[in-house]
Every structure is written in C-alpha cells, then in structure tokens.
Tab-separated table of C-alpha atoms in Angstrom:
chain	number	residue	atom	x	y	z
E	1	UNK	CA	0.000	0.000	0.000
E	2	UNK	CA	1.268	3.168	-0.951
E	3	UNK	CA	1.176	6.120	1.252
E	4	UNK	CA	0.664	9.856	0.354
E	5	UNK	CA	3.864	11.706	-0.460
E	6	UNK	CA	4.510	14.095	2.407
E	7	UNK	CA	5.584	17.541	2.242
E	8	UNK	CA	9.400	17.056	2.692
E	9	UNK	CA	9.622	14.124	-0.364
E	10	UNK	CA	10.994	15.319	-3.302
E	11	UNK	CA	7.712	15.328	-5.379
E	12	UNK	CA	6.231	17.613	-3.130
E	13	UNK	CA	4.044	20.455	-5.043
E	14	UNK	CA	3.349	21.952	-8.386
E	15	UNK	CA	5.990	23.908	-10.730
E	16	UNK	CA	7.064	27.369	-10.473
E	17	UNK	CA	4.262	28.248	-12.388
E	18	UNK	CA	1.578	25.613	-11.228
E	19	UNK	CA	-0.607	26.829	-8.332
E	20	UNK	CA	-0.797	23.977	-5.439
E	21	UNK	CA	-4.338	23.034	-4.173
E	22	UNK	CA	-5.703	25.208	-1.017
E	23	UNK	CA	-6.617	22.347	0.984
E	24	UNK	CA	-3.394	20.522	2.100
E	25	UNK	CA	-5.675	17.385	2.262
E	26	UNK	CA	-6.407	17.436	-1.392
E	27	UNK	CA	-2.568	18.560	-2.492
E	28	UNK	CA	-1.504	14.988	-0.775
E	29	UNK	CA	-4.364	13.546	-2.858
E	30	UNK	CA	-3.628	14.800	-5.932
E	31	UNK	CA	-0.060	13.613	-5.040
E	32	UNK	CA	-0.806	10.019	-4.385
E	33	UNK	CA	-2.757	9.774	-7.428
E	34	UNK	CA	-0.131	11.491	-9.146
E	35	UNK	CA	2.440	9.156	-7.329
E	36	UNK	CA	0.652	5.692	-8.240
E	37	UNK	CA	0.488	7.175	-12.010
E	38	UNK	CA	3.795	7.268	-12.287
E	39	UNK	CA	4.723	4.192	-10.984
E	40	UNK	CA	2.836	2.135	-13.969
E	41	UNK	CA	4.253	4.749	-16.455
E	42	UNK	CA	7.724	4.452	-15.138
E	43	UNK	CA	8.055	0.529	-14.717
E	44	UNK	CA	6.699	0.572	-18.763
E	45	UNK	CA	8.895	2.383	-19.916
E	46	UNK	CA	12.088	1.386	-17.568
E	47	UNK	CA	11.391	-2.151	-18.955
E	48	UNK	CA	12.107	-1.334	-22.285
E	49	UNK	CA	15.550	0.581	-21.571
E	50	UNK	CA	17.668	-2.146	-21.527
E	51	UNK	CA	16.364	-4.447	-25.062
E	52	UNK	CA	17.430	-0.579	-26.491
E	53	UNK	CA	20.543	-0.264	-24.557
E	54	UNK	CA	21.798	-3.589	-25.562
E	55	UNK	CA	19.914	-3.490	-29.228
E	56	UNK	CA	22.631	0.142	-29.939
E	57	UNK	CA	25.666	-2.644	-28.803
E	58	UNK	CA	24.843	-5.112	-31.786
E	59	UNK	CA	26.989	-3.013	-33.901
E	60	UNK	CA	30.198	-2.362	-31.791
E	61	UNK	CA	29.947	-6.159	-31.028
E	62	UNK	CA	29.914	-6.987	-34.664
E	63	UNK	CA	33.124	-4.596	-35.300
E	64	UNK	CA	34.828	-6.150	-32.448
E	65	UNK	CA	34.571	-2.302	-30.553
E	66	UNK	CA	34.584	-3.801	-26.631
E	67	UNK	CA	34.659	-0.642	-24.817
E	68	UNK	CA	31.098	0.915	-25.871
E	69	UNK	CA	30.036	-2.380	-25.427
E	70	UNK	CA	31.109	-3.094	-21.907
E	71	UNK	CA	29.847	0.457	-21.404
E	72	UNK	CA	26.488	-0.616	-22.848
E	73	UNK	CA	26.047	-3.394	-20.645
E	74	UNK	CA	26.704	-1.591	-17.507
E	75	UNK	CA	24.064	0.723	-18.337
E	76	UNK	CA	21.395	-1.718	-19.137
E	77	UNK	CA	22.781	-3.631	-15.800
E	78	UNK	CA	21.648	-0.080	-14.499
E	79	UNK	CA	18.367	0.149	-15.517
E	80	UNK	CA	17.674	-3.755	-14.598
E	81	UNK	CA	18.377	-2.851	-11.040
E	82	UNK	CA	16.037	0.446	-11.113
E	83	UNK	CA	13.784	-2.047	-12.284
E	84	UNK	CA	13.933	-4.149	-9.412
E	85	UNK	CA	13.360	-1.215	-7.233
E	86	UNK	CA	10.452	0.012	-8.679
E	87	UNK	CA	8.863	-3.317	-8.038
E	88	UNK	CA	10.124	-4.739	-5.207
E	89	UNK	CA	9.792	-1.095	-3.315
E	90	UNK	CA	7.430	1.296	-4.798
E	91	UNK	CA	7.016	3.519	-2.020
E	92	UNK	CA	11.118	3.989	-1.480
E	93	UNK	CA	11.185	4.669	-5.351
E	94	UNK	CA	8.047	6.987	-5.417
E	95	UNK	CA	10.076	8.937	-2.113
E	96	UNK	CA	13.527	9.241	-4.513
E	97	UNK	CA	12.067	9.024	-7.745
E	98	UNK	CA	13.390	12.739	-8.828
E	99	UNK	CA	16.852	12.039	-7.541
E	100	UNK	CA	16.969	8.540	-9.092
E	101	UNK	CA	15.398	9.522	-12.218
E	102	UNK	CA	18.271	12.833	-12.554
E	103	UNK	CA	20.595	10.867	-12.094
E	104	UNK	CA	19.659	8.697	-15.236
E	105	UNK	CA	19.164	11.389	-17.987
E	106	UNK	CA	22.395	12.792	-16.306
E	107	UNK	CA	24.451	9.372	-16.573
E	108	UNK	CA	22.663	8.524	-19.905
E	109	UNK	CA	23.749	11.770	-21.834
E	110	UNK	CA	27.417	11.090	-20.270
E	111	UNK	CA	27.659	7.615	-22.233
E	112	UNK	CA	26.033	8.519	-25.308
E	113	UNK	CA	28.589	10.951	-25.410
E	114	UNK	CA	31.056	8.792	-24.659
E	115	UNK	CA	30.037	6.038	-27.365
E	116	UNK	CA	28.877	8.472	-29.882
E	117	UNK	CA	31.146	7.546	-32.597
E	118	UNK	CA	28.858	4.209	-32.681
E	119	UNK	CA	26.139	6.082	-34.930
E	120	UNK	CA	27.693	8.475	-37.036
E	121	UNK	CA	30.041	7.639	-39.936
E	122	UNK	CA	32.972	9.961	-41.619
E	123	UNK	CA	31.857	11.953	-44.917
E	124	UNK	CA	29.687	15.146	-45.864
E	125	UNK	CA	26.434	13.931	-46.550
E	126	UNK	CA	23.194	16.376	-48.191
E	127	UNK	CA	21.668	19.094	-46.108
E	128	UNK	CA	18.963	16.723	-44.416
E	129	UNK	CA	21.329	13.933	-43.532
E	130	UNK	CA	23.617	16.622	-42.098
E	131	UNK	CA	21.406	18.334	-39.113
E	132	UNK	CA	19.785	14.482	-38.701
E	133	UNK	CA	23.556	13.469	-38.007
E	134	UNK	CA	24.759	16.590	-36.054
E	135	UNK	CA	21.260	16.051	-33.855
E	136	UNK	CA	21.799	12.966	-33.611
E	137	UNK	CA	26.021	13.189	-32.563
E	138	UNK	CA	24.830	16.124	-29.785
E	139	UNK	CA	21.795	13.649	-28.297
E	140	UNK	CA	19.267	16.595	-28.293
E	141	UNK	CA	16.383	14.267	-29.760
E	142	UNK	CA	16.788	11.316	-27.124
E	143	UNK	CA	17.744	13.577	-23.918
E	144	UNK	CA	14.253	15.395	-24.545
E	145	UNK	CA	12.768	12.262	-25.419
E	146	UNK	CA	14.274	10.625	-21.954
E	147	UNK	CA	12.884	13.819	-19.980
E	148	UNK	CA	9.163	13.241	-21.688
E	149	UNK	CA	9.298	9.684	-21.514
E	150	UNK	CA	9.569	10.008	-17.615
E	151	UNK	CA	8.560	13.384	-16.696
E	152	UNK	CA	9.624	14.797	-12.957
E	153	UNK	CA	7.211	17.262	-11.651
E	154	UNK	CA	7.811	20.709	-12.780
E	155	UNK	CA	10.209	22.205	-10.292
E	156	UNK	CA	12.296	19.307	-10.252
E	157	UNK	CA	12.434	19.207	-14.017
E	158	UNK	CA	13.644	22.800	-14.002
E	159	UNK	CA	16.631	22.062	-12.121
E	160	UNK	CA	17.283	18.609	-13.819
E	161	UNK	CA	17.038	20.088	-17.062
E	162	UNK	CA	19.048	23.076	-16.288
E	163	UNK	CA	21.617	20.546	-15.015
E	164	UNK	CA	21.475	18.717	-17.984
E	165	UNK	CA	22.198	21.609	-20.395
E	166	UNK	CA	25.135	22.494	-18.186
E	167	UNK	CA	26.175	18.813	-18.787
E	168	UNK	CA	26.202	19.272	-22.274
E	169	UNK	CA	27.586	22.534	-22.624
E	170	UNK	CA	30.762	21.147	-20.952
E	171	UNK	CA	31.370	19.044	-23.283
E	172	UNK	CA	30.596	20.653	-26.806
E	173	UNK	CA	34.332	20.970	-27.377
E	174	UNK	CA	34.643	17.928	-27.957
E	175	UNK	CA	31.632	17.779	-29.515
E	176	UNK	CA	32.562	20.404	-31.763
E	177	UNK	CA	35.998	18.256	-32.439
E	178	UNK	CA	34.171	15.126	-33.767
E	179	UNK	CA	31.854	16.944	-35.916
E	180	UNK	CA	34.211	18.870	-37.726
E	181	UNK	CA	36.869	15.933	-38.666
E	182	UNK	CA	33.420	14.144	-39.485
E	183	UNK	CA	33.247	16.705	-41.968
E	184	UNK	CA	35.074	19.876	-42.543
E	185	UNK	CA	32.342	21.373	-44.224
E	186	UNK	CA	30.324	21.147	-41.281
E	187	UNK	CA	31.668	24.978	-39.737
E	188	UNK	CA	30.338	26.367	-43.392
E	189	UNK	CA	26.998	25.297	-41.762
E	190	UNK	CA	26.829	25.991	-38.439
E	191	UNK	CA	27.914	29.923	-39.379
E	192	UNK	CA	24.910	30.377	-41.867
E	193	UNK	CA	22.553	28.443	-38.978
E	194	UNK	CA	24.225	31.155	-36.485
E	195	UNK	CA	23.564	33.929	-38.988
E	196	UNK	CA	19.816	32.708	-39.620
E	197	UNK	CA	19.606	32.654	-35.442
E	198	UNK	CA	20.910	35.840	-35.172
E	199	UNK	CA	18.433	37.629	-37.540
E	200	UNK	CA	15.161	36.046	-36.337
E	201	UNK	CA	16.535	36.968	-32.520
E	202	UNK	CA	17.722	40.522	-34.172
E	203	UNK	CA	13.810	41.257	-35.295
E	204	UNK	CA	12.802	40.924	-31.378
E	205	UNK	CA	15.637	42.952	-30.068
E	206	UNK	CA	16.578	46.750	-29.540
E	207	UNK	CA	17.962	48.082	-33.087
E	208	UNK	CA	21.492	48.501	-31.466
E	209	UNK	CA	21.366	45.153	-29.516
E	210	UNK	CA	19.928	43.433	-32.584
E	211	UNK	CA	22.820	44.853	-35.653
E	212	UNK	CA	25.370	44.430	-32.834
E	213	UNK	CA	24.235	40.717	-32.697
E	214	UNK	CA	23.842	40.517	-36.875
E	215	UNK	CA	27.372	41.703	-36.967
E	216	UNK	CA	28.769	39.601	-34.444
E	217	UNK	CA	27.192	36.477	-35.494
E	218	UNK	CA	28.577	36.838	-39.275
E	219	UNK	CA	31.997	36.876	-37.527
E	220	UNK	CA	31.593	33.765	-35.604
E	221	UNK	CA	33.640	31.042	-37.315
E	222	UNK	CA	34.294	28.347	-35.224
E	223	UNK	CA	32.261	29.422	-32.597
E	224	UNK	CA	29.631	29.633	-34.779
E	225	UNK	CA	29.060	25.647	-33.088
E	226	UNK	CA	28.844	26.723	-29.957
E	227	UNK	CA	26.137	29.578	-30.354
E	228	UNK	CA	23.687	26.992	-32.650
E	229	UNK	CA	23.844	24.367	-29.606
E	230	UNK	CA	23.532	26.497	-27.316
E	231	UNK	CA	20.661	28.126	-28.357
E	232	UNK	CA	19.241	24.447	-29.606
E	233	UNK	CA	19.791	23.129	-26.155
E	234	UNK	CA	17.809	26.216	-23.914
E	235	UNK	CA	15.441	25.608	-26.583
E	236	UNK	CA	14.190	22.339	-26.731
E	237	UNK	CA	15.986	21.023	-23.080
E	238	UNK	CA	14.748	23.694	-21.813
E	239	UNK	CA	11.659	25.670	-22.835
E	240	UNK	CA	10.099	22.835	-24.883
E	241	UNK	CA	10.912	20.174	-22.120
E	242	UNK	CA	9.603	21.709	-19.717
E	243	UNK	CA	6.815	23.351	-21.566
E	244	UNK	CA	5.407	20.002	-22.225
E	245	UNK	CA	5.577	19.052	-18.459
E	246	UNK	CA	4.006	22.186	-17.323
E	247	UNK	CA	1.452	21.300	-19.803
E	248	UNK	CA	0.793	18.022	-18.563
E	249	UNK	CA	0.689	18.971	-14.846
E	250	UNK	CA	-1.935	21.650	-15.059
E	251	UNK	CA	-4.021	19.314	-17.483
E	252	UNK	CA	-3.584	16.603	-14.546
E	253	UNK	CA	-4.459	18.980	-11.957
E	254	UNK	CA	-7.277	20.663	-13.664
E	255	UNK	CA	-8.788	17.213	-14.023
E	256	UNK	CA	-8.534	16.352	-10.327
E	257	UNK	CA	-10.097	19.718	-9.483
E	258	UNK	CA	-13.088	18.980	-11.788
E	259	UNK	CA	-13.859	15.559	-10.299
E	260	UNK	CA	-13.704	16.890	-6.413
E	261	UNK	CA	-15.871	20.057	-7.713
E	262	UNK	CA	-13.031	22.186	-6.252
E	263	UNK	CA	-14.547	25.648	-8.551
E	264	UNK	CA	-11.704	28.065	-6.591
E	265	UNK	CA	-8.710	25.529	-7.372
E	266	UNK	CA	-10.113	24.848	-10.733
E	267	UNK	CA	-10.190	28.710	-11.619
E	268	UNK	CA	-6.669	29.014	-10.589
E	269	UNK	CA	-5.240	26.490	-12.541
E	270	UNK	CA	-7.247	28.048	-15.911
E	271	UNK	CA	-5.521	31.472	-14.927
E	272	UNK	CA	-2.219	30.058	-14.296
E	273	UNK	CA	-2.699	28.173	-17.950
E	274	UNK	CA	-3.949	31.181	-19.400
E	275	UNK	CA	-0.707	32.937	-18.048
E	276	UNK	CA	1.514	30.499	-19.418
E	277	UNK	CA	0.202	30.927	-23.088
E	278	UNK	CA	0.005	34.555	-22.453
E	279	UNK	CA	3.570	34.683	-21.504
E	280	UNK	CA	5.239	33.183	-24.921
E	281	UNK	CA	6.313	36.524	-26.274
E	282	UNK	CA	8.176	37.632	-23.120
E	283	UNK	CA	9.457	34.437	-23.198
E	284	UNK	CA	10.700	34.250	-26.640
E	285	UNK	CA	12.059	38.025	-26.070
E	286	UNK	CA	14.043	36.400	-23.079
E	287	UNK	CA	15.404	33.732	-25.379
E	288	UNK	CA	16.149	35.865	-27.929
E	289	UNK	CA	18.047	38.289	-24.970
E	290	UNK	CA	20.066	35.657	-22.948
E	291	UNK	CA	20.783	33.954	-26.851
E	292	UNK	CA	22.130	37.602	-27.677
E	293	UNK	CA	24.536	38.238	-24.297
E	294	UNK	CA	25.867	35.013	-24.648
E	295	UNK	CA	26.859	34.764	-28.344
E	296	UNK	CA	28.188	38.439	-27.498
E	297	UNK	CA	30.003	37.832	-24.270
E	298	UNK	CA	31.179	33.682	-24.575
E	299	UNK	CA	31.640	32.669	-28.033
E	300	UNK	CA	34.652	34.962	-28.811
E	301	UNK	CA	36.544	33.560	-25.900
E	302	UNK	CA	35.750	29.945	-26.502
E	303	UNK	CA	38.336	29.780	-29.485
C-alpha cells in the first residue's frame, strides 16, 4: 500500500508556475494519485531501456569495438536494477524518484557521449542527412525524449534540465571536435545556422542590440558551433521540455479539481494556464536576450 507523499519528499508540489491546491488534504491527494500514475508509467517504460541499450551494442559487437560495449552493458545492468526497485519497493522509489530519475538522464547523456562515434560515420552527406547526423552526434532528440518519456514534476524538471544543459555545454568541445573531422564542411553550416539565429533573434531585439548581434554572429567562425547548440539546447531542453511538463501537470491537476468540484482551485489552474500561453512573447524576447549576451560575451573567448 502506498502512502501519500509528504511535504518534505521530493515530489512535493506543483511547478514554479503551477498553483498547489488550497486544501493541504487534497494537495496529498492529488499527489498520491499522481504518485501511483507514475509508478505504472515508469516501470513501462524502464522495462524497455535495456532491449534498447543492448539493441545500440549489436553493432560495436559486430566490429569487435569492446569498450562501448562493456559500457552498454553496464548501463542496461543499471536500468535492470532500477527495475527491481520500482517493483520490489514502490514507495522507497516513489520517495527518490526525482533524484533517481536525474541521475539517469544525467548518466545517460554522459555515455552517449562517450560512445557516440557508434552512430555516425565519416563523410559530408546532403543538407537533411547533415542536421539528422549533427542532432543525432549532440543527443538533443533522445535527452528530450528521456525527460518526456519520464517526466519529474515541474520544479524538479527545471533544475534537472538546467543541469542537464550544463552537462552538455561542458562538453561541446569535444563535440565540436568530432563533428568537424566528421566533416570539414560542417563549420560552413553551423555559421549560416548562427547567422539565420541571429536575424530572427535581431527582429525581437533593440535596433542597437539586434545589428550588434547581426554583426557579431557573421563573424563567428568556429564558434559559430557553440552559439547553434547552445541556443538548440535552452530551446528544446529547456523551454520545450519543460513546456510540455508544465502542460501536462496543469491538465492533470485541472482534471482532479473537476472531479472533487473544487470551482476556486479549478479557476486558478485556468488562470495560471492562461498565463503560461500569455507569456510566450516575453518568453521568446528572453530567449532571444540571454541567446544575444551570450553569443556576445562567450563565443569569442571559446576559441
């Protein structure tokens, strides 16, 4: 038997910008449903990691490549014995699920990085191929997919995903290595993506702030790279990840306050969604700002 979350576990409330129920009684409802939820979701999907984990070592195994596939099998070892503790104790993994489930998209991002070379080959292929490979080399796609495929609640998915961008900012030199002795031609792109970036943001921006950027941006070279994934990763880790989540916890909410008839909670939670779709141009100013002070203030010190 499950218990209710209490207010000092880790799942405890809504997001920054999620209103928590009035009654305390029905916030550690909401929770336990919330809670038990999860737990099917989680111990679906978790099942599935390792036949994936071990299906991306068929190909090292074949070429005889031993180290991503010793690294493989540790990680699908990994997710076996999350597994077990999801089943064996659901209310210890419900209590830690934040700080086990962090841990994961951290640790899972640090070996697809370091067994990257598995799925990308040498050569310059056509436009298409290119950003599918460069995506797929930086693990955008499948970190986002990891975060929506197990979704934290929304103030712990903040600071996980912030984390997780910090993660992979540290290591886009050598990101930026492989990609470009994949293909030289490769910096040729990333400066016209930067340039492309740097007009759209330009058109929400201050004249001055805005041709400072244009000018800048066309001057980028190498560092061109870093600008494009940086802005990629506060983009989609970021504001899309946790856009979704938001999403999904008001929805959840909303639909607990409709079957207890709770009319003030409800009306909250249609305000604070309201707010949140309401709030997309100040937030795409924002991007478009911190995007703009970065490529200005980091990327012509990187090199």
């Amino acid at each position: 038997m499950l218990h209710p979350p209490t207010a000092n576990t880790l799942d405890s409330g809504g997001g920054p910008m999620i209103p928590s129920f009035a009654n305390p009684a029905h916030e550690a409802a909401f929770k336990q449903r919330y809670a038990e939820q999860r737990l099917r979701h989680d111990g679906i999907v978790l099942q599935n990691a390792p036949p994936l984990v071990l299906l991306a070592a068929l190909r090292p195994l074949i070429d005889g490549d031993w180290q991503p596939v010793a690294i493989s099998l540790m990680e699908a070892a990994l997710f076996v014995l999350l597994i077990k503790a999801l089943r064996r104790r659901p209310a210890a993994y419900l209590r830690h699920r934040s700080l086990l489930l962090s841990g994961v998209f951290l640790e899972h991002y640090t070996i697809s990085r370091l067994i990257s070379h598995i799925v990308v080959s040498p050569g310059c292929p056509g436009p298409l191929l290119a950003v599918w490979r460069e995506l797929n080399l930086s693990q955008l796609p499948w970190n986002a997919l990891l975060s929506l495929s197990l979704p934290l609640p929304a103030r712990h998915a903040a600071v996980t995903q912030a984390l997780l961008i910090a993660l992979a900012t540290a290591w886009l030199p050598s990101l930026r290595r492989d990609s470009f002795q994949l293909c030289p031609a490769t910096q040729g792109h990333y400066q016209s993506a930067a340039n492309g970036l740097a007009n759209a943001a330009a058109c929400l921006l201050p004249p001055p702030l805005g041709a400072a950027l244009v000018q800048r941006a066309a001057r980028l070279g190498p560092s061109a790279f870093f600008a494009v994934h940086m802005a990629l990763q506060v983009a989609v880790n970021y504001g899309l990840v946790l856009a979704v989540i938001c999403g999904w916890e008001l929805q959840q909410r909303r639909a607990f306050a409709r079957q207890r008839r709770l009319a003030a909670d409800a009306a909250a939670l249609v305000r604070a969604q309201r707010g949140g779709v309401l709030s997309l141009p100040l937030l795409a100013l924002a991007f478009a700002l911190l995007w703009a002070v970065l490529t200005l203030a980091i990327t012509g010190a990187i090199d």
